[in-house]
């Protein structure tokens, strides 16, 4: 499994930093939805699902958060702790987010509107789909 990042130059100046994200350019799809994950309680594991078609790029804009990515064969852990770095969450990758720092805020750019039918929330179902 290849972990893909979208890297951004740190724009800005002596006043501070700025990151600009452009759909169809840095993000290789039309952005149809943006959502934020914040105020995550200690010990919580989010995610625990895969998407059938949805493409996403996730940023940890403040604080840090760990990701487990699993393609059904290999598992990889990724630490996101830099607002310059977008992590691609491709379709059919089981993902879990954990060890959120107290201030962690995730900003996620998604290729589709929310659709519960696009989720696979059961790990055994996920393994069945990737193995066929
Ligand atoms: P979910 O995707 O399960 O969260 P996570 O993977 O981070 O644990 O979403 C949690 C709830 O929020 C669920 O009831 C669906 C709802 N939701 C929306 O209504 N719109 C959205 O864009 C997202 C991401 C979730």
Short mmCIF file of C-alpha atoms and ligand atoms in Angstrom, two decimals:
data_model
loop_
_atom_site.label_atom_id
_atom_site.label_comp_id
_atom_site.label_asym_id
_atom_site.label_seq_id
_atom_site.Cartn_x
_atom_site.Cartn_y
_atom_site.Cartn_z
CA UNK A 1 0.00 0.00 0.00
CA UNK A 2 1.36 3.38 -1.00
CA UNK A 3 0.76 6.24 1.42
CA UNK A 4 0.17 9.42 -0.57
CA UNK A 5 0.53 12.94 0.71
CA UNK A 6 -0.32 16.27 -0.84
CA UNK A 7 2.46 18.60 0.27
CA UNK A 8 2.04 22.33 0.33
CA UNK A 9 4.54 25.13 0.44
CA UNK A 10 4.30 27.15 3.64
CA UNK A 11 3.08 30.43 2.27
CA UNK A 12 2.88 33.46 4.45
CA UNK A 13 5.44 35.85 5.77
CA UNK A 14 6.74 37.23 9.04
CA UNK A 15 3.14 37.60 10.22
CA UNK A 16 2.64 33.83 10.18
CA UNK A 17 1.72 30.91 7.94
CA UNK A 18 -0.93 30.27 5.33
CA UNK A 19 -1.83 27.17 3.36
CA UNK A 20 -3.98 27.40 0.22
CA UNK A 21 -5.77 24.31 -1.07
CA UNK A 22 -7.19 24.32 -4.60
CA UNK A 23 -9.67 21.74 -5.87
CA UNK A 24 -8.65 20.24 -9.22
CA UNK A 25 -5.06 21.35 -8.59
CA UNK A 26 -3.50 20.24 -5.25
CA UNK A 27 -6.55 18.09 -4.67
CA UNK A 28 -7.11 15.97 -7.79
CA UNK A 29 -10.92 16.01 -7.62
CA UNK A 30 -13.76 18.45 -7.43
CA UNK A 31 -14.31 19.24 -3.75
CA UNK A 32 -17.99 18.63 -2.98
CA UNK A 33 -17.79 18.57 0.80
CA UNK A 34 -15.55 19.81 3.58
CA UNK A 35 -15.94 18.65 7.18
CA UNK A 36 -14.11 19.25 10.45
CA UNK A 37 -13.40 16.87 13.31
CA UNK A 38 -12.56 18.59 16.59
CA UNK A 39 -12.97 18.39 20.35
CA UNK A 40 -12.31 14.64 20.17
CA UNK A 41 -12.37 13.06 23.60
CA UNK A 42 -9.38 11.23 25.08
CA UNK A 43 -9.06 7.58 24.03
CA UNK A 44 -11.60 7.85 21.20
CA UNK A 45 -11.03 5.92 17.97
CA UNK A 46 -12.88 7.40 15.00
CA UNK A 47 -13.28 6.08 11.50
CA UNK A 48 -13.45 2.28 11.59
CA UNK A 49 -14.78 2.17 8.08
CA UNK A 50 -13.86 2.21 4.40
CA UNK A 51 -15.55 4.00 1.53
CA UNK A 52 -16.54 2.33 -1.71
CA UNK A 53 -15.97 5.34 -3.99
CA UNK A 54 -15.29 8.43 -1.91
CA UNK A 55 -11.92 10.15 -2.28
CA UNK A 56 -10.73 12.27 0.62
CA UNK A 57 -7.71 14.33 1.63
CA UNK A 58 -7.32 15.00 5.34
CA UNK A 59 -5.30 17.68 7.09
CA UNK A 60 -4.53 18.00 10.76
CA UNK A 61 -4.54 21.79 10.89
CA UNK A 62 -3.70 22.00 14.57
CA UNK A 63 -2.41 19.40 17.02
CA UNK A 64 -1.77 15.84 15.92
CA UNK A 65 -3.57 12.60 15.17
CA UNK A 66 -2.56 9.05 14.25
CA UNK A 67 -4.07 7.12 11.35
CA UNK A 68 -4.16 3.43 10.66
CA UNK A 69 -4.60 2.65 6.96
CA UNK A 70 -5.39 -0.90 5.89
CA UNK A 71 -5.93 -2.16 2.33
CA UNK A 72 -6.95 -5.62 3.52
CA UNK A 73 -3.41 -6.97 3.10
CA UNK A 74 -1.08 -4.38 4.64
CA UNK A 75 -1.56 -1.97 7.50
CA UNK A 76 0.36 1.27 7.87
CA UNK A 77 0.43 3.88 10.60
CA UNK A 78 0.73 7.57 9.80
CA UNK A 79 1.17 10.52 12.13
CA UNK A 80 -0.37 13.79 10.90
CA UNK A 81 1.04 16.73 12.82
CA UNK A 82 1.65 19.37 10.19
CA UNK A 83 -0.95 21.63 8.52
CA UNK A 84 1.16 21.60 5.32
CA UNK A 85 0.56 17.92 4.76
CA UNK A 86 -2.61 16.36 3.34
CA UNK A 87 -3.06 12.62 3.62
CA UNK A 88 -5.00 10.87 0.84
CA UNK A 89 -7.71 8.53 2.05
CA UNK A 90 -8.43 6.52 -1.08
CA UNK A 91 -11.52 4.38 -1.68
CA UNK A 92 -11.43 0.87 -0.19
CA UNK A 93 -8.89 1.73 2.48
CA UNK A 94 -10.06 0.83 5.98
CA UNK A 95 -9.05 3.70 8.25
CA UNK A 96 -9.00 4.48 11.93
CA UNK A 97 -8.02 7.73 13.64
CA UNK A 98 -6.73 7.69 17.21
CA UNK A 99 -4.40 9.38 19.72
CA UNK A 100 -5.89 12.79 18.98
CA UNK A 101 -3.97 15.48 20.81
CA UNK A 102 -6.13 17.73 22.96
CA UNK A 103 -6.28 20.53 20.40
CA UNK A 104 -6.40 18.35 17.27
CA UNK A 105 -8.56 19.60 14.41
CA UNK A 106 -8.95 17.55 11.22
CA UNK A 107 -10.14 19.24 8.05
CA UNK A 108 -11.29 16.81 5.39
CA UNK A 109 -11.90 17.54 1.70
CA UNK A 110 -14.20 15.02 0.05
CA UNK A 111 -15.14 14.23 -3.55
CA UNK A 112 -18.84 13.55 -2.82
CA UNK A 113 -21.65 14.65 -0.58
CA UNK A 114 -22.32 12.54 2.49
CA UNK A 115 -23.81 9.16 1.54
CA UNK A 116 -24.19 6.41 4.14
CA UNK A 117 -24.52 3.86 1.28
CA UNK A 118 -20.88 4.52 0.39
CA UNK A 119 -19.65 3.30 3.79
CA UNK A 120 -18.44 -0.20 4.67
CA UNK A 121 -18.59 -0.23 8.47
CA UNK A 122 -17.98 -3.90 9.12
CA UNK A 123 -14.36 -5.11 8.84
CA UNK A 124 -15.30 -8.64 7.73
CA UNK A 125 -17.49 -7.18 4.97
CA UNK A 126 -14.54 -4.99 3.94
CA UNK A 127 -12.23 -8.02 3.72
CA UNK A 128 -14.83 -9.91 1.65
CA UNK A 129 -15.08 -7.03 -0.84
CA UNK A 130 -11.30 -6.52 -1.22
CA UNK A 131 -10.75 -10.26 -1.66
CA UNK A 132 -13.25 -10.61 -4.50
P1 LIG B 1 -18.63 9.10 10.64
O1 LIG B 1 -18.19 9.24 9.23
O2 LIG B 1 -19.10 7.77 11.10
O3 LIG B 1 -17.48 9.61 11.62
P2 LIG B 1 -16.01 9.04 11.87
O4 LIG B 1 -15.65 8.18 10.74
O5 LIG B 1 -15.16 10.24 12.01
O6 LIG B 1 -16.03 8.27 13.14
O7 LIG B 1 -19.74 10.19 10.92
C1 LIG B 1 -20.28 10.42 12.20
C2 LIG B 1 -21.72 10.87 12.05
O8 LIG B 1 -21.81 12.10 11.34
C3 LIG B 1 -22.59 9.87 11.30
O9 LIG B 1 -23.84 9.81 11.94
C4 LIG B 1 -22.75 10.48 9.93
C5 LIG B 1 -22.60 11.96 10.17
N1 LIG B 1 -21.95 12.67 9.04
C6 LIG B 1 -22.70 13.51 8.23
O10 LIG B 1 -23.92 13.68 8.42
N2 LIG B 1 -22.07 14.16 7.21
C7 LIG B 1 -20.75 14.01 6.98
O11 LIG B 1 -20.21 14.64 6.03
C8 LIG B 1 -19.97 13.12 7.80
C9 LIG B 1 -18.51 12.90 7.57
C10 LIG B 1 -20.63 12.47 8.83
#
